[in-house]
Amino acid sequence: MLFPDYRPRRMRRNETLRRMMRETTLSVDDLILPLFAIEGKGVKNPIDAMPGNFQLSVDNLVKTAKQAFDLGIPAIILFGIPSKKDALGTQAYAKDGIVQRAVKTIKDKLPDLVVITDVCLCEYTDHGHCGFIDGQTVDNDATLDLLAKAALSHAKAGADMVAPSDMMDGRVAEIRATLDENDFSQIPIMSYAAKYCSSFYGPFREAAQSAPQFGDRRSYQMDPANAREAIREATMDVEEGADIIMVKPALPYLDIICRIRDEVDLPVAAYNVSGEFSMIKAAEKMGWIDGQKVMMETLTSIKRAGAEMILTYFAMEAAALINA
């Protein structure tokens, strides 16, 4: 029986050879840890749908952020859960808002940790939508000023980067202009450029208490069936001044990550979202999979698709495994 001259299995014979030939390497430097800030002191509320994740008061946020930093994780992204909500989401841009206070405290204690803030209104509005409501519709243009005010308040608090996740048209340009006009031209924008209207966000809405009180978000988040539109969204955000382009979710949209990586010459991030995390944790609990191996395979696939940065609730668990 004749064989080809090249036998790929030669390079898979042992772990050392496999390591030498590995095309994609996952590093702790690739990871960003999402954290949820809530009012109070000594608060550590378990998130039932996301095992090992918590709503944390600022004092406990600092402790968790330090644990992450000690593992080598370079950055966190903060989401806020205010004590009161209203139609305009005013706590999103309040000087003493929960995220603003969390940023100040974390940067004071951990100045070298990169603190990114999610810029959106859904956690802060009583209706749960990501912008100003006119009747039953989110008013795109009326929302832009509120988002820019939130981003500016985060920058003033000491945030290293802002990440608008609302999917309003033109919000990157509005935020960029507002930051520049207020002497924050050094603050980068990580844009949720291709954020799909996904069913994988379910556990997050429990964590952030941000489920819409009527309707859904299909009029502003992307249709899961569309790919070319994601390229248009990413290209628009690049033109408006984004510094990093994000795809969310990650696993059902690996093709989108790959296509944007080919089209855009900026860094690409991907959000390994709550539903992706929780499914693995649930299957692991049932004994159906090896949770650690599936976690690492999942994160590696996101990196292989083209993401330089991965926002993931696995960040600390993965970092500990990488370090070990």
Short mmCIF file of C-alpha atoms in Angstrom, two decimals:
data_model
loop_
_atom_site.label_atom_id
_atom_site.label_comp_id
_atom_site.label_asym_id
_atom_site.label_seq_id
_atom_site.Cartn_x
_atom_site.Cartn_y
_atom_site.Cartn_z
CA MET A 1 0.00 0.00 0.00
CA LEU A 2 1.45 3.33 -1.06
CA PHE A 3 1.45 6.31 1.29
CA PRO A 4 2.00 9.99 0.52
CA ASP A 5 5.45 11.41 1.18
CA TYR A 6 4.05 13.60 3.93
CA ARG A 7 2.49 11.93 6.96
CA PRO A 8 0.86 14.49 9.27
CA ARG A 9 0.80 12.02 12.16
CA ARG A 10 4.58 12.24 12.39
CA MET A 11 4.17 15.61 14.07
CA ARG A 12 1.52 14.41 16.52
CA ARG A 13 3.48 11.56 18.09
CA ASN A 14 4.01 13.16 21.51
CA GLU A 15 3.06 16.25 23.47
CA THR A 16 6.33 18.07 22.85
CA LEU A 17 5.97 17.76 19.08
CA ARG A 18 2.34 18.77 19.27
CA ARG A 19 3.29 21.83 21.30
CA MET A 20 5.99 22.78 18.78
CA MET A 21 3.55 22.52 15.87
CA ARG A 22 0.65 24.30 17.58
CA GLU A 23 -0.70 27.05 15.34
CA THR A 24 -2.85 28.81 17.95
CA THR A 25 -1.73 29.49 21.50
CA LEU A 26 -4.05 30.75 24.20
CA SER A 27 -2.43 33.16 26.65
CA VAL A 28 -3.55 34.78 29.89
CA ASP A 29 -2.94 38.07 28.07
CA ASP A 30 -5.89 37.25 25.78
CA LEU A 31 -8.44 37.22 28.62
CA ILE A 32 -10.79 39.91 29.94
CA LEU A 33 -12.94 39.16 33.01
CA PRO A 34 -16.51 40.56 33.19
CA LEU A 35 -17.62 41.65 36.68
CA PHE A 36 -20.95 42.88 38.06
CA ALA A 37 -20.96 45.84 40.48
CA ILE A 38 -23.85 46.26 42.91
CA GLU A 39 -24.62 48.66 45.75
CA GLY A 40 -23.83 47.84 49.38
CA LYS A 41 -20.91 46.54 51.40
CA GLY A 42 -19.83 42.96 51.86
CA VAL A 43 -22.27 41.87 49.14
CA LYS A 44 -21.53 38.71 47.17
CA ASN A 45 -24.77 37.54 45.57
CA PRO A 46 -24.43 34.25 43.68
CA ILE A 47 -25.76 34.28 40.13
CA ASP A 48 -27.67 30.99 39.95
CA ALA A 49 -27.45 30.60 36.19
CA MET A 50 -23.70 31.35 36.13
CA PRO A 51 -21.93 29.16 38.71
CA GLY A 52 -18.93 30.86 40.31
CA ASN A 53 -20.05 34.36 39.30
CA PHE A 54 -21.47 36.98 41.65
CA GLN A 55 -22.97 40.42 41.95
CA LEU A 56 -20.28 42.17 44.00
CA SER A 57 -20.21 45.29 46.13
CA VAL A 58 -17.22 47.54 45.50
CA ASP A 59 -15.15 46.10 48.37
CA ASN A 60 -15.58 42.58 47.03
CA LEU A 61 -15.03 43.76 43.46
CA VAL A 62 -11.58 44.96 44.47
CA LYS A 63 -10.78 41.56 46.00
CA THR A 64 -11.91 39.69 42.88
CA ALA A 65 -10.12 42.12 40.57
CA LYS A 66 -6.91 41.59 42.56
CA GLN A 67 -7.28 37.82 42.27
CA ALA A 68 -7.64 38.20 38.51
CA PHE A 69 -4.66 40.55 38.26
CA ASP A 70 -2.52 38.22 40.36
CA LEU A 71 -3.30 35.46 37.85
CA GLY A 72 -1.96 37.69 35.10
CA ILE A 73 -5.31 38.70 33.62
CA PRO A 74 -4.68 42.18 32.21
CA ALA A 75 -8.21 43.62 32.15
CA ILE A 76 -11.73 43.51 33.55
CA ILE A 77 -14.97 44.91 32.14
CA LEU A 78 -17.52 46.32 34.57
CA PHE A 79 -21.32 46.17 34.46
CA GLY A 80 -23.40 48.14 36.96
CA ILE A 81 -26.55 47.24 38.86
CA PRO A 82 -27.95 50.45 40.39
CA SER A 83 -30.18 50.67 43.43
CA LYS A 84 -32.77 52.66 41.48
CA LYS A 85 -33.77 52.78 37.83
CA ASP A 86 -35.70 55.32 35.76
CA ALA A 87 -36.82 55.91 32.19
CA LEU A 88 -33.63 57.76 31.21
CA GLY A 89 -31.16 55.49 33.00
CA THR A 90 -29.69 58.46 34.86
CA GLN A 91 -27.55 56.27 37.12
CA ALA A 92 -25.58 55.23 34.03
CA TYR A 93 -24.00 58.69 33.87
CA ALA A 94 -24.32 59.84 37.51
CA LYS A 95 -21.06 61.07 38.99
CA ASP A 96 -21.58 58.84 42.03
CA GLY A 97 -23.06 55.90 40.11
CA ILE A 98 -22.13 52.36 41.03
CA VAL A 99 -19.77 51.85 38.08
CA GLN A 100 -18.15 55.24 38.55
CA ARG A 101 -17.41 54.47 42.21
CA ALA A 102 -16.20 51.00 41.36
CA VAL A 103 -13.81 52.35 38.74
CA LYS A 104 -12.34 54.92 41.12
CA THR A 105 -11.79 52.37 43.88
CA ILE A 106 -10.32 49.66 41.66
CA LYS A 107 -7.95 52.06 39.91
CA ASP A 108 -6.84 53.41 43.29
CA LYS A 109 -6.04 49.91 44.58
CA LEU A 110 -4.89 48.33 41.29
CA PRO A 111 -3.55 51.08 39.04
CA ASP A 112 -1.97 48.67 36.54
CA LEU A 113 -5.15 46.68 35.92
CA VAL A 114 -6.94 47.84 32.77
CA VAL A 115 -10.52 48.74 33.68
CA ILE A 116 -13.02 48.72 30.81
CA THR A 117 -16.59 49.89 31.30
CA ASP A 118 -19.66 48.68 29.47
CA VAL A 119 -21.53 51.70 28.11
CA CYS A 120 -25.23 50.99 27.78
CA LEU A 121 -28.51 51.93 29.46
CA CYS A 122 -30.35 48.62 29.79
CA GLU A 123 -29.13 47.93 33.33
CA TYR A 124 -30.18 51.43 34.41
CA THR A 125 -33.57 51.94 32.76
CA ASP A 126 -36.84 50.83 34.35
CA HIS A 127 -38.00 49.53 30.95
CA GLY A 128 -34.83 47.47 30.36
CA HIS A 129 -34.12 48.79 26.88
CA CYS A 130 -30.80 50.22 25.73
CA GLY A 131 -31.95 53.75 25.01
CA PHE A 132 -34.51 56.53 25.20
CA ILE A 133 -38.05 55.25 24.67
CA ASP A 134 -40.49 57.10 22.43
CA GLY A 135 -43.79 55.25 22.69
CA GLN A 136 -42.81 51.63 22.14
CA THR A 137 -39.66 52.43 20.13
CA VAL A 138 -36.06 53.10 21.13
CA ASP A 139 -35.20 56.54 19.73
CA ASN A 140 -31.73 56.12 18.23
CA ASP A 141 -30.64 59.76 17.98
CA ALA A 142 -32.06 60.82 21.34
CA THR A 143 -30.06 58.01 22.96
CA LEU A 144 -26.66 59.10 21.62
CA ASP A 145 -26.23 62.00 24.02
CA LEU A 146 -27.04 59.77 27.02
CA LEU A 147 -24.48 57.18 25.93
CA ALA A 148 -21.83 59.86 25.42
CA LYS A 149 -22.56 61.25 28.90
CA ALA A 150 -22.15 57.76 30.38
CA ALA A 151 -18.85 57.19 28.57
CA LEU A 152 -17.55 60.58 29.69
CA SER A 153 -18.51 59.91 33.31
CA HIS A 154 -16.60 56.61 33.18
CA ALA A 155 -13.54 58.32 31.75
CA LYS A 156 -13.68 61.00 34.45
CA ALA A 157 -13.86 58.24 37.08
CA GLY A 158 -10.62 56.75 35.72
CA ALA A 159 -11.71 54.06 33.25
CA ASP A 160 -8.96 52.98 30.86
CA MET A 161 -11.38 52.10 28.05
CA VAL A 162 -15.08 52.38 27.26
CA ALA A 163 -17.14 49.75 25.47
CA PRO A 164 -20.50 50.85 24.00
CA SER A 165 -22.81 47.83 23.71
CA ASP A 166 -26.12 49.49 22.82
CA MET A 167 -26.02 49.07 19.01
CA MET A 168 -27.35 52.57 18.30
CA ASP A 169 -26.27 53.92 14.91
CA GLY A 170 -23.63 56.64 15.24
CA ARG A 171 -22.82 56.09 18.90
CA VAL A 172 -19.08 55.53 18.37
CA ALA A 173 -18.73 58.88 16.62
CA GLU A 174 -20.74 60.64 19.36
CA ILE A 175 -18.70 59.08 22.14
CA ARG A 176 -15.41 59.75 20.37
CA ALA A 177 -16.27 63.41 19.85
CA THR A 178 -17.41 63.83 23.45
CA LEU A 179 -14.28 62.22 24.87
CA ASP A 180 -12.02 64.27 22.62
CA GLU A 181 -13.79 67.54 23.45
CA ASN A 182 -13.28 66.87 27.16
CA ASP A 183 -9.54 66.05 26.97
CA PHE A 184 -9.98 62.26 26.99
CA SER A 185 -8.62 61.63 23.51
CA GLN A 186 -6.33 58.97 25.02
CA ILE A 187 -9.28 56.76 26.05
CA PRO A 188 -9.87 53.97 23.51
CA ILE A 189 -13.28 52.69 22.44
CA MET A 190 -13.97 48.97 22.25
CA SER A 191 -17.10 48.84 20.12
CA TYR A 192 -19.63 46.04 20.31
CA ALA A 193 -19.78 46.37 16.53
CA ALA A 194 -21.47 43.08 15.65
CA LYS A 195 -23.78 42.38 18.59
CA TYR A 196 -26.45 39.89 17.65
CA CYS A 197 -29.94 39.59 19.11
CA SER A 198 -29.05 36.28 20.68
CA SER A 199 -30.78 33.78 22.94
CA PHE A 200 -27.40 33.10 24.55
CA TYR A 201 -27.73 36.22 26.74
CA GLY A 202 -30.30 34.71 29.12
CA PRO A 203 -28.07 34.17 32.19
CA PHE A 204 -26.55 37.65 31.80
CA ARG A 205 -29.98 39.25 32.09
CA GLU A 206 -30.37 37.58 35.46
CA ALA A 207 -26.90 38.77 36.49
CA ALA A 208 -27.39 42.37 35.36
CA GLN A 209 -31.15 42.53 36.02
CA SER A 210 -31.57 43.97 32.54
CA ALA A 211 -34.35 42.02 30.81
CA PRO A 212 -36.59 44.30 28.69
CA GLN A 213 -39.99 44.94 30.27
CA PHE A 214 -41.76 44.89 26.89
CA GLY A 215 -40.90 43.71 23.41
CA ASP A 216 -37.38 42.65 22.57
CA ARG A 217 -34.16 44.10 21.13
CA ARG A 218 -34.47 42.89 17.55
CA SER A 219 -34.94 46.42 16.21
CA TYR A 220 -31.41 47.42 17.25
CA GLN A 221 -29.36 44.25 17.82
CA MET A 222 -28.38 42.29 14.72
CA ASP A 223 -30.35 39.49 13.09
CA PRO A 224 -28.51 36.18 13.73
CA ALA A 225 -29.01 35.26 10.05
CA ASN A 226 -26.88 38.15 8.75
CA ALA A 227 -23.15 38.09 8.02
CA ARG A 228 -22.51 40.80 5.43
CA GLU A 229 -24.28 43.29 7.69
CA ALA A 230 -21.69 42.57 10.40
CA ILE A 231 -18.94 43.73 8.05
CA ARG A 232 -20.85 46.94 7.37
CA GLU A 233 -21.36 47.52 11.10
CA ALA A 234 -17.68 46.93 11.84
CA THR A 235 -16.54 49.16 8.97
CA MET A 236 -18.83 51.98 10.11
CA ASP A 237 -17.46 51.81 13.64
CA VAL A 238 -13.88 51.88 12.37
CA GLU A 239 -14.72 55.00 10.35
CA GLU A 240 -16.34 56.59 13.41
CA GLY A 241 -13.23 56.13 15.54
CA ALA A 242 -13.42 52.73 17.24
CA ASP A 243 -10.11 51.28 18.42
CA ILE A 244 -11.23 47.66 18.93
CA ILE A 245 -14.04 45.81 17.16
CA MET A 246 -16.04 43.23 19.13
CA VAL A 247 -18.24 40.34 18.05
CA LYS A 248 -20.90 39.08 20.48
CA PRO A 249 -21.65 36.20 21.08
CA ALA A 250 -18.56 34.22 20.11
CA LEU A 251 -19.25 30.53 19.49
CA PRO A 252 -22.28 30.75 17.17
CA TYR A 253 -20.48 33.56 15.29
CA LEU A 254 -16.95 32.22 14.78
CA ASP A 255 -17.46 32.82 11.06
CA ILE A 256 -18.18 36.48 11.79
CA ILE A 257 -15.04 36.82 13.91
CA CYS A 258 -13.04 35.32 11.04
CA ARG A 259 -14.60 37.55 8.40
CA ILE A 260 -14.16 40.73 10.43
CA ARG A 261 -10.57 39.76 11.19
CA ASP A 262 -9.95 39.55 7.42
CA GLU A 263 -11.71 42.85 6.68
CA VAL A 264 -10.59 45.08 9.57
CA ASP A 265 -7.02 46.01 10.51
CA LEU A 266 -7.89 46.88 14.12
CA PRO A 267 -7.72 44.45 17.06
CA VAL A 268 -10.74 42.14 17.25
CA ALA A 269 -12.40 41.08 20.50
CA ALA A 270 -15.05 38.43 21.06
CA TYR A 271 -17.46 37.97 23.96
CA ASN A 272 -17.80 34.37 25.15
CA VAL A 273 -21.21 35.14 26.61
CA SER A 274 -23.14 33.89 29.62
CA GLY A 275 -25.17 31.24 27.77
CA GLU A 276 -22.03 29.74 26.28
CA PHE A 277 -20.47 29.63 29.74
CA SER A 278 -23.54 28.25 31.50
CA MET A 279 -24.11 25.43 29.01
CA ILE A 280 -20.61 24.13 29.58
CA LYS A 281 -20.99 24.42 33.35
CA ALA A 282 -24.34 22.61 33.26
CA ALA A 283 -23.00 19.76 31.10
CA GLU A 284 -19.96 19.50 33.36
CA LYS A 285 -22.19 19.27 36.44
CA MET A 286 -24.15 16.45 34.82
CA GLY A 287 -20.92 14.58 34.11
CA TRP A 288 -21.47 14.66 30.36
CA ILE A 289 -18.23 16.48 29.47
CA ASP A 290 -14.80 17.29 30.87
CA GLY A 291 -15.48 20.92 31.73
CA GLN A 292 -11.88 22.12 31.76
CA LYS A 293 -11.04 20.53 28.42
CA VAL A 294 -14.18 21.89 26.77
CA MET A 295 -13.47 25.32 28.25
CA MET A 296 -9.95 25.40 26.81
CA GLU A 297 -11.11 24.04 23.44
CA THR A 298 -13.81 26.70 23.33
CA LEU A 299 -11.47 29.58 24.12
CA THR A 300 -8.86 28.29 21.71
CA SER A 301 -11.46 28.12 18.93
CA ILE A 302 -12.34 31.78 19.52
CA LYS A 303 -8.67 32.73 19.35
CA ARG A 304 -8.18 30.57 16.25
CA ALA A 305 -11.09 32.33 14.53
CA GLY A 306 -9.18 35.60 14.82
CA ALA A 307 -9.98 37.26 18.16
CA GLU A 308 -7.02 38.83 19.94
CA MET A 309 -9.09 39.46 23.09
CA ILE A 310 -11.70 37.22 24.69
CA LEU A 311 -14.20 38.50 27.23
CA THR A 312 -15.12 35.42 29.21
CA TYR A 313 -16.50 34.30 32.57
CA PHE A 314 -13.96 31.49 32.34
CA ALA A 315 -11.10 34.00 32.61
CA MET A 316 -9.86 33.15 36.10
CA GLU A 317 -10.37 29.40 35.73
CA ALA A 318 -8.61 29.40 32.36
CA ALA A 319 -5.78 31.63 33.62
CA ALA A 320 -5.11 29.29 36.54
CA LEU A 321 -4.98 26.33 34.18
CA ILE A 322 -2.70 28.14 31.69
CA ASN A 323 -0.37 29.22 34.50
CA ALA A 324 -0.25 25.69 35.91
#
